[in-house]
Amino acid sequence: MTLEANKTEIKTLNIDELKQALTDMGEKPFRAKQIFKWLHLPVSSFEEMSDQSKALRQRLEDKFTLTVPHIERKQVSKLDGTIKYLWRMQGGDCVESVLMRYEHGNTICVSTQVGCRMGCKFCASGLFGLKRNLSAGEILDQVLFAQKDSGLKISNIVLMGTGEPLDNYDNVLKFLHLVSSSDGICIGQRHISLSTSGLADKIEKLAQEKLQITLSISLHAPDNESREKIMPVTRSFPVERLIKACRYYFDTTGRRISYEYAMSRNISDRPWQAKQLAKLLHGRPCHVNLIPLNPVKESDVQPSTKEAVRKFQQILTQNGITATVRRRLGPDIDAACGQLRRRTIEEGESK
Ligand code: SAH
Ligand code: SF4
């Protein structure tokens, strides 16, 4: 089923745009708030908007498309309750989200693209390249429908699923405004983290938006030579260029940056690299998350040993950088990004 041409996806509209669209249709603008509420509930058809007239529901149906993702697969971890969704979007593409249950609130990890073109060597999401960007509504749908299906109130969002959020800049920005809108599910920007592989120019652009979100940088290595081996994006934006953009981001927004560092054996886990990392990050408040690398079958990048992780953390701490080792949630359900979609593609269920 392909999205119908000439129709606007209604969930990509903010309140003002919805008001304008209704006015253009000769409808009362006050309807916008009511309809917006229904969309974010979320409803699965215009028919369900029971306080709107039958005629208006029909007119909406004629003019707009309503995206409704279908649950293709769902896995629930027996160990910690993590839920992994594989959604089939209208048009047939599959994307995944992971709902994690932390003490500080339920957190959903959403995808921003179908695939990814950044090609990081350790990542299952990049294996098949980029198929397409998700719309703002399709990113939002993952939050809305996971909340509806699970019955769990979602209070935090991380943009850490499949895709490079800053490679889909406009739709992601729109999503951030929609999901934090007081007329919708109103998740505060301080409860949202955006993770990027380091598109320095877009980080500087994002700084100008003056959002309250947390920016998370997937650094994974402190020197260009090692980083290039695992993250080709380093060729476009070398480490020094990236750190310059991060400093600008902090200086403009006042928001502390968080650095993701997946420990790869003999590539990024050597003591001199811990020292180099500390030097690189010196001078601005930050936090480093050391992540045990999730081995991906197709990749020869291997996880570091526990001992190497511990030593790395110790060197960072001694050099004044706060670093925590992140716990893996849902280890029994392949909760690392891209893994469920990859398996489905391999089995020939998705193109
Ligand atoms: N494209 C963005 C966000 C999605 S990836 C980015 O790269 O930041 C989300 C996070 O998962 C990134 O920090 C990424 O480096 C990490 N990641 C991907 N594959 C991984 C793996 N096999 N093991 C551990 N972390 C991984
Ligand atoms: Fe894309 Fe992020 Fe995976 Fe790299 S780690 S391939 S940027 S999703």
GROMACS .gro file of C-alpha atoms and ligand atoms in nm:
model
  385
    1MET     CA    1   0.000   0.000   0.000
    2THR     CA    2   0.161   0.330  -0.101
    3LEU     CA    3   0.082   0.666   0.052
    4GLU     CA    4  -0.174   0.841  -0.160
    5ALA     CA    5  -0.033   1.121  -0.373
    6ASN     CA    6  -0.145   1.482  -0.315
    7LYS     CA    7  -0.262   1.409   0.037
    8THR     CA    8  -0.086   1.561   0.336
    9GLU     CA    9   0.006   1.337   0.627
   10ILE     CA   10  -0.208   1.499   0.893
   11LYS     CA   11   0.018   1.405   1.184
   12THR     CA   12   0.308   1.608   1.042
   13LEU     CA   13   0.106   1.926   1.103
   14ASN     CA   14   0.145   2.138   1.414
   15ILE     CA   15  -0.150   2.321   1.568
   16ASP     CA   16  -0.100   2.636   1.363
   17GLU     CA   17  -0.069   2.445   1.036
   18LEU     CA   18  -0.377   2.240   1.124
   19LYS     CA   19  -0.570   2.559   1.199
   20GLN     CA   20  -0.466   2.700   0.863
   21ALA     CA   21  -0.564   2.382   0.681
   22LEU     CA   22  -0.906   2.381   0.848
   23THR     CA   23  -0.958   2.749   0.769
   24ASP     CA   24  -0.867   2.678   0.405
   25MET     CA   25  -1.133   2.407   0.406
   26GLY     CA   26  -1.388   2.658   0.537
   27GLU     CA   27  -1.397   2.491   0.880
   28LYS     CA   28  -1.374   2.657   1.221
   29PRO     CA   29  -1.010   2.692   1.338
   30PHE     CA   30  -1.103   2.592   1.697
   31ARG     CA   31  -1.150   2.237   1.570
   32ALA     CA   32  -0.771   2.216   1.529
   33LYS     CA   33  -0.707   2.161   1.901
   34GLN     CA   34  -0.970   1.886   1.923
   35ILE     CA   35  -0.842   1.707   1.615
   36PHE     CA   36  -0.481   1.741   1.726
   37LYS     CA   37  -0.575   1.571   2.057
   38TRP     CA   38  -0.735   1.279   1.875
   39LEU     CA   39  -0.434   1.240   1.647
   40HIS     CA   40  -0.199   1.219   1.942
   41LEU     CA   41  -0.423   0.986   2.144
   42PRO     CA   42  -0.369   0.819   1.889
   43VAL     CA   43  -0.672   0.718   1.683
   44SER     CA   44  -0.643   0.461   1.405
   45SER     CA   45  -0.909   0.619   1.183
   46PHE     CA   46  -1.081   0.955   1.138
   47GLU     CA   47  -1.401   0.766   1.221
   48GLU     CA   48  -1.292   0.747   1.586
   49MET     CA   49  -1.302   1.127   1.627
   50SER     CA   50  -1.643   1.103   1.787
   51ASP     CA   51  -1.692   1.471   1.872
   52GLN     CA   52  -1.649   1.574   1.506
   53SER     CA   53  -1.936   1.567   1.260
   54LYS     CA   54  -1.960   1.279   1.017
   55ALA     CA   55  -1.923   1.525   0.731
   56LEU     CA   56  -1.600   1.672   0.868
   57ARG     CA   57  -1.454   1.327   0.938
   58GLN     CA   58  -1.520   1.240   0.575
   59ARG     CA   59  -1.364   1.563   0.451
   60LEU     CA   60  -1.053   1.495   0.662
   61GLU     CA   61  -1.034   1.147   0.517
   62ASP     CA   62  -1.053   1.286   0.164
   63LYS     CA   63  -0.787   1.548   0.221
   64PHE     CA   64  -0.534   1.383   0.453
   65THR     CA   65  -0.362   1.052   0.515
   66LEU     CA   66  -0.355   0.913   0.866
   67THR     CA   67  -0.044   0.703   0.930
   68VAL     CA   68  -0.110   0.394   1.142
   69PRO     CA   69   0.186   0.160   1.193
   70HIS     CA   70   0.111  -0.210   1.218
   71ILE     CA   71   0.292  -0.423   1.479
   72GLU     CA   72   0.487  -0.670   1.266
   73ARG     CA   73   0.676  -0.824   1.559
   74LYS     CA   74   0.689  -0.760   1.929
   75GLN     CA   75   0.935  -0.910   2.174
   76VAL     CA   76   0.918  -0.870   2.551
   77SER     CA   77   1.228  -0.935   2.760
   78LYS     CA   78   1.160  -1.182   3.040
   79LEU     CA   79   1.454  -1.037   3.228
   80ASP     CA   80   1.363  -0.669   3.255
   81GLY     CA   81   1.037  -0.607   3.069
   82THR     CA   82   1.201  -0.423   2.776
   83ILE     CA   83   0.965  -0.430   2.477
   84LYS     CA   84   1.096  -0.427   2.123
   85TYR     CA   85   0.858  -0.333   1.844
   86LEU     CA   86   0.905  -0.388   1.475
   87TRP     CA   87   0.655  -0.163   1.299
   88ARG     CA   88   0.540  -0.197   0.943
   89MET     CA   89   0.473   0.153   0.812
   90GLN     CA   90   0.227   0.242   0.541
   91GLY     CA   91   0.412   0.165   0.220
   92GLY     CA   92   0.561  -0.152   0.368
   93ASP     CA   93   0.889  -0.036   0.523
   94CYS     CA   94   0.978  -0.171   0.866
   95VAL     CA   95   1.135   0.026   1.151
   96GLU     CA   96   1.193  -0.059   1.512
   97SER     CA   97   1.158   0.102   1.853
   98VAL     CA   98   1.257  -0.022   2.197
   99LEU     CA   99   1.061   0.063   2.512
  100MET     CA  100   1.279   0.041   2.822
  101ARG     CA  101   1.160   0.050   3.179
  102TYR     CA  102   1.389   0.254   3.398
  103GLU     CA  103   1.330   0.367   3.754
  104HIS     CA  104   1.325   0.728   3.636
  105GLY     CA  105   1.048   0.652   3.385
  106ASN     CA  106   0.964   0.456   3.073
  107THR     CA  107   1.195   0.548   2.789
  108ILE     CA  108   1.141   0.483   2.421
  109CYS     CA  109   1.418   0.460   2.166
  110VAL     CA  110   1.283   0.560   1.823
  111SER     CA  111   1.409   0.527   1.466
  112THR     CA  112   1.439   0.832   1.243
  113GLN     CA  113   1.512   0.672   0.904
  114VAL     CA  114   1.454   0.344   0.722
  115GLY     CA  115   1.816   0.229   0.725
  116CYS     CA  116   2.111   0.464   0.748
  117ARG     CA  117   2.377   0.583   0.507
  118MET     CA  118   2.655   0.653   0.755
  119GLY     CA  119   2.796   0.299   0.733
  120CYS     CA  120   2.942   0.257   1.084
  121LYS     CA  121   3.120  -0.078   1.088
  122PHE     CA  122   2.975  -0.207   1.416
  123CYS     CA  123   2.611  -0.118   1.343
  124ALA     CA  124   2.337  -0.343   1.208
  125SER     CA  125   2.128  -0.043   1.096
  126GLY     CA  126   2.376   0.069   0.834
  127LEU     CA  127   2.419  -0.270   0.666
  128PHE     CA  128   2.171  -0.207   0.386
  129GLY     CA  129   2.224   0.168   0.343
  130LEU     CA  130   1.949   0.429   0.356
  131LYS     CA  131   1.610   0.351   0.210
  132ARG     CA  132   1.421   0.666   0.305
  133ASN     CA  133   1.364   0.929   0.570
  134LEU     CA  134   1.077   0.890   0.813
  135SER     CA  135   0.829   1.176   0.829
  136ALA     CA  136   0.780   1.368   1.153
  137GLY     CA  137   0.448   1.183   1.193
  138GLU     CA  138   0.607   0.843   1.147
  139ILE     CA  139   0.866   0.918   1.416
  140LEU     CA  140   0.588   1.041   1.644
  141ASP     CA  141   0.376   0.732   1.570
  142GLN     CA  142   0.639   0.510   1.733
  143VAL     CA  143   0.590   0.694   2.063
  144LEU     CA  144   0.213   0.719   2.039
  145PHE     CA  145   0.142   0.360   1.938
  146ALA     CA  146   0.398   0.206   2.177
  147GLN     CA  147   0.230   0.395   2.460
  148LYS     CA  148  -0.113   0.282   2.344
  149ASP     CA  149  -0.014  -0.081   2.293
  150SER     CA  150   0.184  -0.122   2.616
  151GLY     CA  151  -0.045   0.086   2.837
  152LEU     CA  152   0.274   0.234   2.984
  153LYS     CA  153   0.315   0.609   3.021
  154ILE     CA  154   0.623   0.712   2.827
  155SER     CA  155   0.817   0.995   2.987
  156ASN     CA  156   1.151   0.993   2.805
  157ILE     CA  157   1.257   0.964   2.442
  158VAL     CA  158   1.593   0.883   2.290
  159LEU     CA  159   1.654   0.922   1.917
  160MET     CA  160   1.891   0.628   1.907
  161GLY     CA  161   1.712   0.374   1.690
  162THR     CA  162   1.786   0.317   1.324
  163GLY     CA  163   1.898   0.622   1.128
  164GLU     CA  164   2.105   0.935   1.164
  165PRO     CA  165   1.866   1.200   1.304
  166LEU     CA  166   2.066   1.493   1.171
  167ASP     CA  167   2.060   1.342   0.821
  168ASN     CA  168   1.680   1.386   0.841
  169TYR     CA  169   1.708   1.727   1.003
  170ASP     CA  170   1.380   1.900   0.914
  171ASN     CA  171   1.153   1.604   0.996
  172VAL     CA  172   1.335   1.536   1.322
  173LEU     CA  173   1.309   1.898   1.428
  174LYS     CA  174   0.940   1.897   1.349
  175PHE     CA  175   0.897   1.577   1.551
  176LEU     CA  176   1.072   1.737   1.852
  177HIS     CA  177   0.823   2.024   1.844
  178LEU     CA  178   0.521   1.796   1.794
  179VAL     CA  179   0.603   1.555   2.074
  180SER     CA  180   0.676   1.834   2.322
  181SER     CA  181   0.365   2.034   2.227
  182SER     CA  182   0.139   2.110   2.523
  183ASP     CA  183  -0.163   2.016   2.310
  184GLY     CA  184  -0.028   1.666   2.244
  185ILE     CA  185   0.148   1.415   2.471
  186CYS     CA  186   0.374   1.692   2.594
  187ILE     CA  187   0.703   1.519   2.666
  188GLY     CA  188   0.936   1.796   2.781
  189GLN     CA  189   1.245   1.858   2.571
  190ARG     CA  190   1.460   1.799   2.878
  191HIS     CA  191   1.338   1.439   2.864
  192ILE     CA  192   1.454   1.392   2.505
  193SER     CA  193   1.801   1.291   2.386
  194LEU     CA  194   1.919   1.308   2.028
  195SER     CA  195   2.215   1.095   1.930
  196THR     CA  196   2.433   1.170   1.629
  197SER     CA  197   2.736   1.015   1.464
  198GLY     CA  198   2.878   1.365   1.436
  199LEU     CA  199   2.751   1.579   1.146
  200ALA     CA  200   2.933   1.890   1.270
  201ASP     CA  201   2.755   2.137   1.041
  202LYS     CA  202   2.413   2.014   1.152
  203ILE     CA  203   2.518   2.024   1.519
  204GLU     CA  204   2.592   2.393   1.475
  205LYS     CA  205   2.259   2.444   1.302
  206LEU     CA  206   2.082   2.261   1.585
  207ALA     CA  207   2.255   2.485   1.840
  208GLN     CA  208   2.075   2.782   1.682
  209GLU     CA  209   1.735   2.624   1.752
  210LYS     CA  210   1.804   2.671   2.125
  211LEU     CA  211   1.625   2.352   2.226
  212GLN     CA  212   1.634   2.203   2.573
  213ILE     CA  213   1.711   1.850   2.452
  214THR     CA  214   2.024   1.655   2.544
  215LEU     CA  215   2.269   1.611   2.260
  216SER     CA  216   2.449   1.283   2.258
  217ILE     CA  217   2.756   1.233   2.038
  218SER     CA  218   2.855   0.885   1.922
  219LEU     CA  219   3.226   0.943   1.946
  220HIS     CA  220   3.356   0.587   1.991
  221ALA     CA  221   3.720   0.682   1.930
  222PRO     CA  222   3.924   0.994   2.012
  223ASP     CA  223   4.167   0.990   1.717
  224ASN     CA  224   4.092   1.019   1.345
  225GLU     CA  225   4.287   0.712   1.245
  226SER     CA  226   4.095   0.472   1.472
  227ARG     CA  227   3.763   0.649   1.426
  228GLU     CA  228   3.785   0.637   1.048
  229LYS     CA  229   3.818   0.261   1.064
  230ILE     CA  230   3.480   0.223   1.234
  231MET     CA  231   3.299   0.546   1.138
  232PRO     CA  232   3.344   0.666   0.778
  233VAL     CA  233   3.174   0.999   0.867
  234THR     CA  234   3.510   1.094   1.025
  235ARG     CA  235   3.641   1.160   0.673
  236SER     CA  236   3.387   1.439   0.626
  237PHE     CA  237   3.409   1.568   0.982
  238PRO     CA  238   3.737   1.489   1.158
  239VAL     CA  239   3.738   1.464   1.537
  240GLU     CA  240   3.873   1.820   1.588
  241ARG     CA  241   3.596   1.962   1.368
  242LEU     CA  242   3.335   1.763   1.559
  243ILE     CA  243   3.462   1.875   1.899
  244LYS     CA  244   3.465   2.237   1.779
  245ALA     CA  245   3.095   2.201   1.689
  246CYS     CA  246   3.024   2.043   2.030
  247ARG     CA  247   3.190   2.331   2.209
  248TYR     CA  248   2.984   2.573   2.007
  249TYR     CA  249   2.670   2.374   2.095
  250PHE     CA  250   2.743   2.396   2.465
  251ASP     CA  251   2.838   2.763   2.452
  252THR     CA  252   2.517   2.848   2.264
  253THR     CA  253   2.266   2.633   2.454
  254GLY     CA  254   2.429   2.582   2.794
  255ARG     CA  255   2.332   2.214   2.768
  256ARG     CA  256   2.588   1.958   2.879
  257ILE     CA  257   2.678   1.711   2.603
  258SER     CA  258   2.681   1.340   2.653
  259TYR     CA  259   2.936   1.124   2.465
  260GLU     CA  260   2.866   0.764   2.368
  261TYR     CA  261   3.172   0.547   2.356
  262ALA     CA  262   3.127   0.184   2.244
  263MET     CA  263   3.434  -0.005   2.349
  264SER     CA  264   3.583  -0.194   2.052
  265ARG     CA  265   3.860  -0.438   2.126
  266ASN     CA  266   4.205  -0.315   2.018
  267ILE     CA  267   4.049  -0.033   1.816
  268SER     CA  268   3.931   0.220   2.071
  269ASP     CA  269   3.996   0.070   2.416
  270ARG     CA  270   4.365   0.133   2.471
  271PRO     CA  271   4.482   0.336   2.773
  272TRP     CA  272   4.643   0.606   2.556
  273GLN     CA  273   4.303   0.658   2.394
  274ALA     CA  274   4.141   0.713   2.734
  275LYS     CA  275   4.402   0.983   2.801
  276GLN     CA  276   4.347   1.137   2.458
  277LEU     CA  277   3.971   1.134   2.511
  278ALA     CA  278   4.006   1.312   2.845
  279LYS     CA  279   4.224   1.577   2.681
  280LEU     CA  280   3.979   1.622   2.397
  281LEU     CA  281   3.678   1.673   2.623
  282HIS     CA  282   3.859   1.890   2.876
  283GLY     CA  283   3.718   2.236   2.933
  284ARG     CA  284   3.342   2.186   2.896
  285PRO     CA  285   3.101   1.996   3.125
  286CYS     CA  286   3.022   1.657   2.974
  287HIS     CA  287   2.942   1.297   3.050
  288VAL     CA  288   3.083   0.984   2.889
  289ASN     CA  289   2.878   0.665   2.856
  290LEU     CA  290   3.097   0.363   2.805
  291ILE     CA  291   2.888   0.106   2.621
  292PRO     CA  292   2.973  -0.260   2.593
  293LEU     CA  293   2.973  -0.310   2.213
  294ASN     CA  294   2.700  -0.543   2.096
  295PRO     CA  295   2.863  -0.785   1.856
  296VAL     CA  296   2.701  -0.782   1.511
  297LYS     CA  297   2.738  -1.101   1.310
  298GLU     CA  298   2.844  -0.930   0.986
  299SER     CA  299   3.111  -0.717   1.152
  300ASP     CA  300   3.461  -0.805   1.269
  301VAL     CA  301   3.460  -0.531   1.534
  302GLN     CA  302   3.468  -0.709   1.870
  303PRO     CA  303   3.365  -0.594   2.219
  304SER     CA  304   3.634  -0.499   2.471
  305THR     CA  305   3.702  -0.712   2.774
  306LYS     CA  306   3.546  -0.613   3.110
  307GLU     CA  307   3.894  -0.540   3.239
  308ALA     CA  308   3.971  -0.301   2.951
  309VAL     CA  309   3.641  -0.116   3.012
  310ARG     CA  310   3.714  -0.082   3.384
  311LYS     CA  311   4.065   0.049   3.322
  312PHE     CA  312   3.941   0.295   3.058
  313GLN     CA  313   3.679   0.431   3.297
  314GLN     CA  314   3.940   0.466   3.571
  315ILE     CA  315   4.174   0.671   3.350
  316LEU     CA  316   3.889   0.901   3.246
  317THR     CA  317   3.785   0.956   3.608
  318GLN     CA  318   4.145   1.024   3.714
  319ASN     CA  319   4.160   1.287   3.440
  320GLY     CA  320   3.848   1.465   3.558
  321ILE     CA  321   3.590   1.320   3.315
  322THR     CA  322   3.274   1.157   3.456
  323ALA     CA  323   3.214   0.825   3.288
  324THR     CA  324   2.962   0.551   3.354
  325VAL     CA  325   2.938   0.203   3.210
  326ARG     CA  326   2.592   0.161   3.065
  327ARG     CA  327   2.385  -0.143   3.154
  328ARG     CA  328   2.248  -0.336   2.858
  329LEU     CA  329   1.869  -0.369   2.863
  330GLY     CA  330   1.685  -0.654   2.694
  331PRO     CA  331   1.991  -0.871   2.622
  332ASP     CA  332   1.765  -1.170   2.552
  333ILE     CA  333   1.573  -0.992   2.273
  334ASP     CA  334   1.852  -0.838   2.063
  335ALA     CA  335   1.759  -0.491   2.183
  336ALA     CA  336   2.053  -0.328   2.001
  337CYS     CA  337   1.936  -0.103   1.721
  338GLY     CA  338   1.887  -0.249   1.377
  339GLN     CA  339   1.905  -0.612   1.479
  340LEU     CA  340   1.538  -0.705   1.453
  341ARG     CA  341   1.489  -0.522   1.124
  342ARG     CA  342   1.800  -0.688   0.985
  343ARG     CA  343   1.672  -1.032   1.082
  344THR     CA  344   1.338  -0.960   0.917
  345ILE     CA  345   1.508  -0.839   0.599
  346GLU     CA  346   1.722  -1.154   0.592
  347GLU     CA  347   1.413  -1.368   0.623
  348GLY     CA  348   1.271  -1.190   0.321
  349GLU     CA  349   0.974  -1.035   0.497
  350SER     CA  350   1.063  -0.678   0.405
  351LYS     CA  351   1.213  -0.519   0.095
  352SAH     N1  352   2.274   0.740   1.416
  352SAH     C1  353   2.278   0.792   1.546
  352SAH     C2  354   2.170   0.737   1.636
  352SAH     C3  355   2.134   0.595   1.618
  352SAH     S1  356   2.257   0.476   1.666
  352SAH     C4  357   2.414   0.768   1.609
  352SAH     O1  358   2.493   0.695   1.551
  352SAH     O2  359   2.440   0.826   1.712
  352SAH     C5  360   2.239   0.481   1.843
  352SAH     C6  361   2.364   0.444   1.920
  352SAH     O3  362   2.388   0.303   1.911
  352SAH     C7  363   2.490   0.512   1.869
  352SAH     O4  364   2.564   0.562   1.977
  352SAH     C8  365   2.560   0.399   1.800
  352SAH     O5  366   2.695   0.424   1.786
  352SAH     C9  367   2.525   0.282   1.890
  352SAH     N2  368   2.546   0.149   1.832
  352SAH    C10  369   2.519   0.106   1.708
  352SAH     N3  370   2.553  -0.022   1.693
  352SAH    C11  371   2.604  -0.063   1.812
  352SAH    C12  372   2.657  -0.184   1.860
  352SAH     N4  373   2.668  -0.292   1.782
  352SAH     N5  374   2.698  -0.189   1.988
  352SAH    C13  375   2.689  -0.080   2.070
  352SAH     N6  376   2.639   0.038   2.029
  352SAH    C14  377   2.599   0.047   1.902
  353SF4    FE1  378   2.383   0.504   1.128
  353SF4    FE2  379   2.412   0.550   1.389
  353SF4    FE3  380   2.428   0.301   1.291
  353SF4    FE4  381   2.621   0.476   1.240
  353SF4     S1  382   2.564   0.396   1.442
  353SF4     S2  383   2.526   0.338   1.092
  353SF4     S3  384   2.506   0.665   1.222
  353SF4     S4  385   2.249   0.431   1.292
   0.00000   0.00000   0.00000
